[in-house]
XYZ file of C-alpha atoms in Angstrom:
411
model
C -0.030 -0.111 -0.067
C 1.286 3.760 -0.744
C 0.968 4.824 2.775
C 3.339 2.163 4.038
C 5.735 3.303 1.021
C 5.111 6.572 2.338
C 5.941 5.848 6.266
C 8.820 3.817 4.984
C 10.288 6.839 3.413
C 9.646 8.866 6.588
C 11.358 6.463 9.163
C 13.913 5.911 6.608
C 14.482 9.742 6.610
C 14.778 9.706 10.500
C 17.052 6.782 10.479
C 19.582 8.979 8.017
C 19.656 11.706 10.659
C 20.073 9.597 13.386
C 22.871 7.766 12.245
C 24.582 10.834 11.962
C 23.015 12.835 15.311
C 26.254 14.000 16.598
C 25.695 16.610 14.090
C 22.290 17.923 14.910
C 22.924 18.074 19.023
C 23.764 21.007 21.376
C 26.859 18.553 22.961
C 27.979 16.220 20.275
C 30.299 13.810 22.510
C 27.325 12.929 24.568
C 23.712 14.337 23.894
C 21.077 11.924 22.705
C 23.369 8.758 22.938
C 22.378 6.606 25.715
C 19.123 4.296 25.287
C 16.471 6.319 27.194
C 12.919 5.962 26.625
C 12.980 8.709 24.537
C 15.678 8.444 22.089
C 16.301 10.408 18.816
C 14.183 8.487 16.563
C 11.304 8.526 18.986
C 11.721 12.067 19.936
C 11.730 13.065 16.097
C 8.684 10.942 15.423
C 7.037 12.662 18.344
C 7.309 16.135 17.406
C 6.150 15.296 14.135
C 2.959 13.642 15.294
C 2.078 15.774 18.150
C -1.491 17.112 18.049
C -2.874 20.288 20.010
C -3.521 18.383 23.546
C -1.139 19.036 26.621
C 2.466 17.367 26.016
C 1.812 15.042 28.998
C -1.508 13.865 27.154
C 0.124 13.607 23.954
C 2.972 11.481 25.320
C 0.431 9.365 26.693
C -1.375 8.821 23.312
C 2.303 8.256 21.280
C 3.375 5.590 23.895
C -0.007 3.699 23.197
C -1.123 4.559 27.497
C 1.998 2.764 28.704
C 2.539 3.650 32.626
C 6.046 3.840 31.900
C 5.975 6.485 29.125
C 8.680 9.578 29.332
C 6.899 12.283 31.803
C 6.858 15.886 30.022
C 9.655 16.535 32.114
C 11.912 13.925 30.655
C 10.817 14.883 26.964
C 11.909 18.607 27.435
C 15.146 17.020 29.065
C 15.593 15.262 25.774
C 14.296 18.178 23.050
C 16.661 20.725 24.762
C 19.431 18.548 23.349
C 18.282 18.483 19.597
C 19.036 21.295 17.394
C 16.343 22.563 15.027
C 18.390 21.512 12.306
C 17.592 18.001 12.919
C 14.032 18.375 11.773
C 14.889 20.488 8.942
C 17.019 17.950 7.552
C 14.371 15.301 8.011
C 12.034 17.598 6.314
C 14.409 17.615 2.931
C 15.592 14.162 3.082
C 11.688 13.249 3.065
C 10.891 15.734 0.426
C 13.902 14.321 -1.555
C 12.779 10.569 -1.403
C 9.176 11.516 -2.469
C 10.540 13.470 -5.255
C 12.465 10.387 -6.477
C 9.281 8.372 -6.471
C 7.102 11.105 -8.229
C 8.646 11.788 -11.437
C 7.981 15.187 -12.849
C 8.645 16.647 -16.326
C 7.980 20.349 -17.577
C 7.402 22.829 -15.298
C 7.256 23.008 -11.694
C 5.103 25.752 -10.478
C 6.302 27.230 -6.928
C 4.250 29.897 -4.841
C 6.661 31.770 -2.279
C 5.266 33.679 0.775
C 5.908 34.309 4.324
C 3.554 33.905 7.577
C 4.192 35.222 10.958
C 3.961 32.898 14.116
C 3.528 34.493 17.458
C 4.446 32.631 20.621
C 4.653 33.556 24.470
C 8.080 33.620 25.942
C 10.325 35.120 28.540
C 12.998 37.540 28.152
C 15.616 35.281 29.580
C 14.737 32.720 26.972
C 14.169 34.750 23.772
C 16.735 37.714 22.441
C 15.213 40.811 21.765
C 14.447 40.507 17.538
C 11.773 37.771 18.837
C 10.272 40.609 21.115
C 6.876 42.225 19.750
C 4.898 43.750 22.878
C 3.746 43.031 26.025
C -0.033 42.212 25.637
C -1.956 41.426 27.883
C 0.643 38.569 28.803
C 2.813 38.583 32.074
C 5.513 36.594 29.644
C 4.601 39.300 26.479
C 4.385 37.933 23.050
C 7.459 37.055 20.229
C 7.243 35.867 16.904
C 8.892 34.231 14.189
C 8.453 34.472 10.385
C 8.399 31.497 8.193
C 9.532 31.765 4.468
C 8.219 29.255 2.621
C 8.373 27.705 -0.995
C 4.852 25.703 -2.047
C 4.377 23.054 -4.751
C 0.989 24.378 -6.352
C 0.250 20.913 -7.850
C 1.342 18.613 -5.307
C 0.386 20.706 -2.345
C 3.702 20.710 -0.706
C 6.486 22.836 1.081
C 9.389 22.441 -0.881
C 11.658 24.753 1.162
C 11.595 27.337 4.020
C 13.944 29.636 6.122
C 12.776 30.697 9.777
C 13.763 34.087 10.652
C 12.958 35.991 13.884
C 10.596 38.701 13.387
C 12.651 41.492 13.701
C 15.218 39.919 11.312
C 12.550 39.551 8.772
C 13.859 40.037 4.957
C 12.003 38.040 2.494
C 14.074 39.425 -0.098
C 17.196 37.556 1.234
C 15.298 34.345 2.033
C 13.666 34.055 -1.171
C 17.570 34.537 -3.037
C 18.946 32.050 -0.584
C 16.347 29.439 -1.139
C 16.090 30.095 -4.856
C 20.191 29.354 -4.874
C 19.776 25.863 -3.028
C 16.512 24.762 -4.360
C 16.359 21.168 -5.881
C 15.931 21.292 -9.638
C 14.104 17.992 -10.890
C 15.535 16.357 -13.904
C 13.853 17.336 -16.970
C 11.752 20.151 -14.970
C 11.936 23.613 -14.703
C 10.854 25.469 -11.285
C 8.896 28.589 -11.855
C 8.658 30.763 -8.864
C 5.913 32.508 -8.177
C 5.234 35.850 -6.046
C 3.421 38.708 -5.404
C 4.426 42.166 -5.254
C 6.708 42.073 -1.970
C 9.261 39.651 -4.174
C 9.185 41.696 -7.509
C 12.908 43.011 -7.709
C 15.874 42.894 -10.114
C 17.821 40.898 -7.639
C 15.245 38.315 -7.341
C 14.701 38.155 -11.071
C 18.909 37.878 -11.324
C 19.092 34.938 -8.805
C 16.275 33.103 -10.751
C 17.989 33.829 -14.140
C 21.366 32.473 -12.927
C 19.841 28.961 -11.792
C 18.351 29.150 -15.701
C 14.826 29.219 -14.121
C 11.686 30.991 -14.572
C 9.620 33.859 -12.369
C 6.276 35.263 -12.721
C 5.605 38.356 -10.134
C 3.055 40.836 -9.578
C 4.221 44.483 -9.818
C 2.955 47.731 -9.288
C 0.586 48.773 -12.059
C 2.096 51.064 -14.380
C 1.045 54.044 -13.278
C 2.693 53.757 -9.965
C 6.212 54.351 -8.766
C 7.044 50.568 -9.571
C 9.647 48.543 -10.978
C 8.001 48.828 -14.618
C 7.480 52.504 -14.316
C 8.908 54.625 -16.984
C 8.696 51.858 -19.693
C 7.236 52.748 -23.175
C 3.730 50.691 -23.041
C 1.238 50.577 -25.816
C -1.789 52.609 -25.715
C -3.951 49.600 -25.018
C -4.996 49.118 -21.511
C -3.832 45.454 -21.841
C -0.588 44.133 -23.300
C 2.045 41.568 -23.134
C 5.502 43.296 -24.386
C 9.112 42.328 -23.773
C 11.192 44.808 -22.534
C 15.250 44.681 -22.201
C 17.036 46.468 -19.282
C 20.783 47.168 -18.395
C 21.489 47.514 -14.623
C 24.220 49.690 -13.718
C 25.523 50.781 -10.481
C 27.956 53.191 -11.554
C 26.816 56.843 -12.996
C 29.257 56.930 -15.591
C 28.427 58.111 -19.068
C 30.342 55.353 -20.604
C 27.550 52.833 -19.351
C 24.982 53.549 -22.302
C 23.225 50.354 -23.473
C 22.540 50.541 -27.246
C 19.383 48.620 -26.866
C 16.286 48.754 -24.430
C 16.448 50.782 -20.901
C 19.159 51.695 -18.416
C 18.241 51.335 -14.600
C 20.256 52.584 -11.865
C 20.720 50.233 -8.582
C 21.585 52.642 -5.913
C 23.543 51.727 -2.752
C 20.880 50.805 -0.507
C 18.957 48.658 -2.869
C 20.481 44.847 -2.898
C 21.800 43.545 -6.178
C 24.105 40.554 -5.992
C 25.901 40.759 -9.304
C 27.250 44.232 -9.640
C 29.341 45.476 -6.628
C 28.220 49.232 -6.134
C 30.499 51.693 -7.913
C 31.481 49.057 -10.424
C 31.363 49.630 -14.019
C 30.039 46.349 -14.851
C 26.379 45.642 -15.728
C 23.787 43.489 -15.873
C 20.964 42.581 -18.397
C 17.785 41.241 -18.200
C 14.776 40.554 -20.602
C 11.011 39.753 -19.247
C 8.037 40.193 -20.420
C 5.337 42.539 -18.942
C 1.992 41.289 -18.892
C -1.573 43.695 -18.463
C -4.697 42.400 -18.042
C -7.911 43.802 -16.451
C -9.580 42.745 -13.257
C -12.545 44.855 -13.694
C -13.578 47.557 -15.790
C -11.338 50.092 -13.629
C -8.541 48.214 -12.116
C -5.894 46.241 -13.506
C -2.854 43.451 -13.007
C 0.278 43.782 -13.908
C 2.657 40.762 -14.015
C 6.470 40.540 -14.820
C 7.876 37.109 -15.924
C 10.399 35.520 -18.230
C 8.004 32.468 -19.222
C 8.112 31.591 -23.063
C 5.149 33.590 -24.518
C 4.798 30.473 -27.158
C 3.907 28.518 -24.095
C 2.432 30.899 -21.825
C -0.133 33.017 -23.305
C -1.618 36.240 -21.429
C -4.584 34.301 -20.043
C -2.329 31.286 -18.857
C -0.040 33.980 -17.077
C -3.084 35.445 -15.688
C -4.535 31.798 -14.070
C -0.966 31.111 -12.829
C -0.771 33.983 -10.826
C -4.130 33.247 -9.317
C -3.034 29.462 -8.499
C -0.564 31.517 -6.009
C -2.947 31.823 -3.423
C -3.034 28.156 -2.886
C -0.054 28.689 -0.691
C -2.435 31.573 1.624
C -4.808 28.456 2.095
C -1.917 26.263 2.965
C -0.731 28.631 6.007
C -4.102 28.562 7.223
C -4.401 24.737 7.449
C -0.817 24.572 8.774
C -1.941 26.910 11.587
C -5.293 25.679 12.514
C -5.586 22.247 11.450
C -1.768 20.856 11.548
C -1.500 22.981 14.859
C 1.048 25.864 14.365
C -0.902 28.074 16.228
C -0.520 26.118 19.203
C 2.721 25.807 20.394
C 3.883 23.343 23.204
C 7.357 25.574 24.039
C 8.019 29.168 25.034
C 11.707 29.054 23.350
C 12.498 29.928 20.190
C 14.744 26.962 19.331
C 11.786 24.589 20.291
C 9.260 26.713 18.457
C 11.627 26.189 15.280
C 11.353 22.451 16.082
C 7.747 22.313 16.242
C 7.558 24.359 12.408
C 9.525 22.447 11.091
C 7.850 18.888 12.420
C 4.487 20.391 11.325
C 5.926 21.279 7.916
C 6.643 17.413 7.937
C 3.291 16.408 8.951
C 1.372 18.868 6.436
C 3.453 17.322 3.183
C 2.945 13.787 4.493
C -0.813 14.252 4.811
C -1.037 15.787 1.631
C 0.889 13.429 -0.399
C -1.616 11.017 0.676
C -4.139 12.893 0.122
C -2.875 13.028 -3.502
C -2.733 9.411 -3.658
C -6.333 8.547 -2.588
C -8.949 7.685 -5.170
C -12.549 8.473 -4.197
C -15.201 6.903 -6.097
C -17.399 10.022 -7.560
C -21.040 9.649 -7.516
C -23.326 11.608 -10.200
C -23.836 14.601 -8.017
C -22.945 18.328 -8.267
C -19.549 18.340 -6.783
C -16.399 16.305 -6.640
C -16.003 14.214 -3.091
C -12.784 15.466 -1.631
C -10.564 14.044 1.590
C -11.201 16.225 4.472
C -7.868 17.608 5.622
C -8.418 17.591 8.785
C -9.150 14.049 9.262
C -6.480 13.205 7.008
C -4.215 15.202 9.097
C -5.311 13.229 12.506
C -5.161 9.596 10.914
C -1.468 10.775 9.603
C -0.570 11.755 13.053
C -1.591 8.628 14.428
C -0.052 6.373 11.507
C 3.314 8.398 11.918
C 4.176 7.031 15.492
C 6.933 4.619 15.568
C 5.259 2.601 18.041
C 2.071 2.122 15.618
C 2.405 -1.293 14.491
C 2.627 -2.151 10.474
C -0.317 -2.957 8.726
C -2.436 -2.132 11.839
C -4.309 0.912 10.073
C -5.349 1.113 6.676
C -4.595 4.511 5.978
C -5.912 4.804 2.402
C -8.740 3.143 3.250
C -9.601 5.182 5.873
C -9.243 8.503 3.599
C -11.678 7.633 0.781
C -14.729 7.248 3.428
C-alpha cells in the first residue's frame, strides 16, 4: 500500500539523521547517545505526530497509554539536546525521497510567501529580535517569520527559512532558497510571488539558475519596477522589455538597446558591486490584464510566450493563492497556532515538524482515489480528518499494517 511506502520514506529519513545525530545535537559528544525511553528517533517522530493536546496527554497517546511512558519533564530534557536543524534535515530528506518516487517533467510551479507565528516567551529565553509586545500576557508576545516555497500541483512545501520577526527579510530568504532549491530532472522551476517579491535582484537569482519567475508588480501608473517604460496605448498588453542594470553614473554605461536602470547603494543586487562599471542585462515580459472595468493587474515574467499566453499567465498568478490556503491549514489544522514550548529553538523544532506532517498528509491525499457519484460537486478528502489519521499512523509505536490509511481517507 502507498501509505506504507510513505511511512517507510519517513522512517528512513529519520534514521538517516539519527545515524549522524552528533551533527544535530547541542553537545555532540554526549547528547542523545544513551538508550533512553525517548531516543532520537522517537523524539523526532513524536514532534512530527504531536497534536494540540497537552504534552503529557500527547506522550500518553504516543506511547499507547504505557504507564512507563516518559514524563513531560523528561521530554523537555531530551528536546533541549536536539537542534532544530535535525527536523529541517528530516524535512529535506523526506522531500527528496518523495521526489524520487513522483517523476515530473516540464514545469514545476512554486509559490513563495511568508507567514508569522506568535508565541509566548520570557526575556531570559528569547533575544530581543523575537519580541513583539507585552500585550495582556505577563510573559509578552514574540514572533517568528516563516518564508516558504510551496508546490502548487502537489500541495506540499518544498523549502523554507525561519527568521526572527525583527530580522525578517523576505528578499534575502527568497534568493537563498532559489540558490539552493532542488531542480528535478527534465523540469524547470517557476517561482511565483506577489508584489513584495518583485525586484531585479530576485529576478537575477532565478535567471542565474536558468529557471523562471512570475511576479506581480505595481501597475504601470505607480512608482514601481515597470514605471518609465514605453507601453502601448492599449489598456491590456503583453510586451518584452530589455533592461541594463548599472551601479555607476558613468556616461560610458549607456546601452545601445532597451532601458538603463540604476541600482543605488541601499538596494540589494548581488551581481554587480556598487560603484563598479559592470552591467547586468535582463529581458522579461510585462503582461497587463483587467480585473474589472477600472482595475488592472501587472505581471513580470521570463516565461516563454509561445507556451504561456497572457491568459495562462493570469491563471498561474491566481493559483498562487494556494499557498495562502496552506498557511491556514498549517496553523489551524496541523496545529501551528498552539505551540508546546516557549523557547525560540523549540518553536523552530515544532515548525519544521509540522511542515513534515503537512507534507505527508497532502502526499497521501494526492494518492487517494475517491469514487465519484453523479453529484454536482466532486468529493474531496477532509484535510482535518486526514491530518488526524496521519498523526496516529506516523507514530513509530504504531504496528505495521494496523491502520489501513488509504481506506480511511477514501471514506
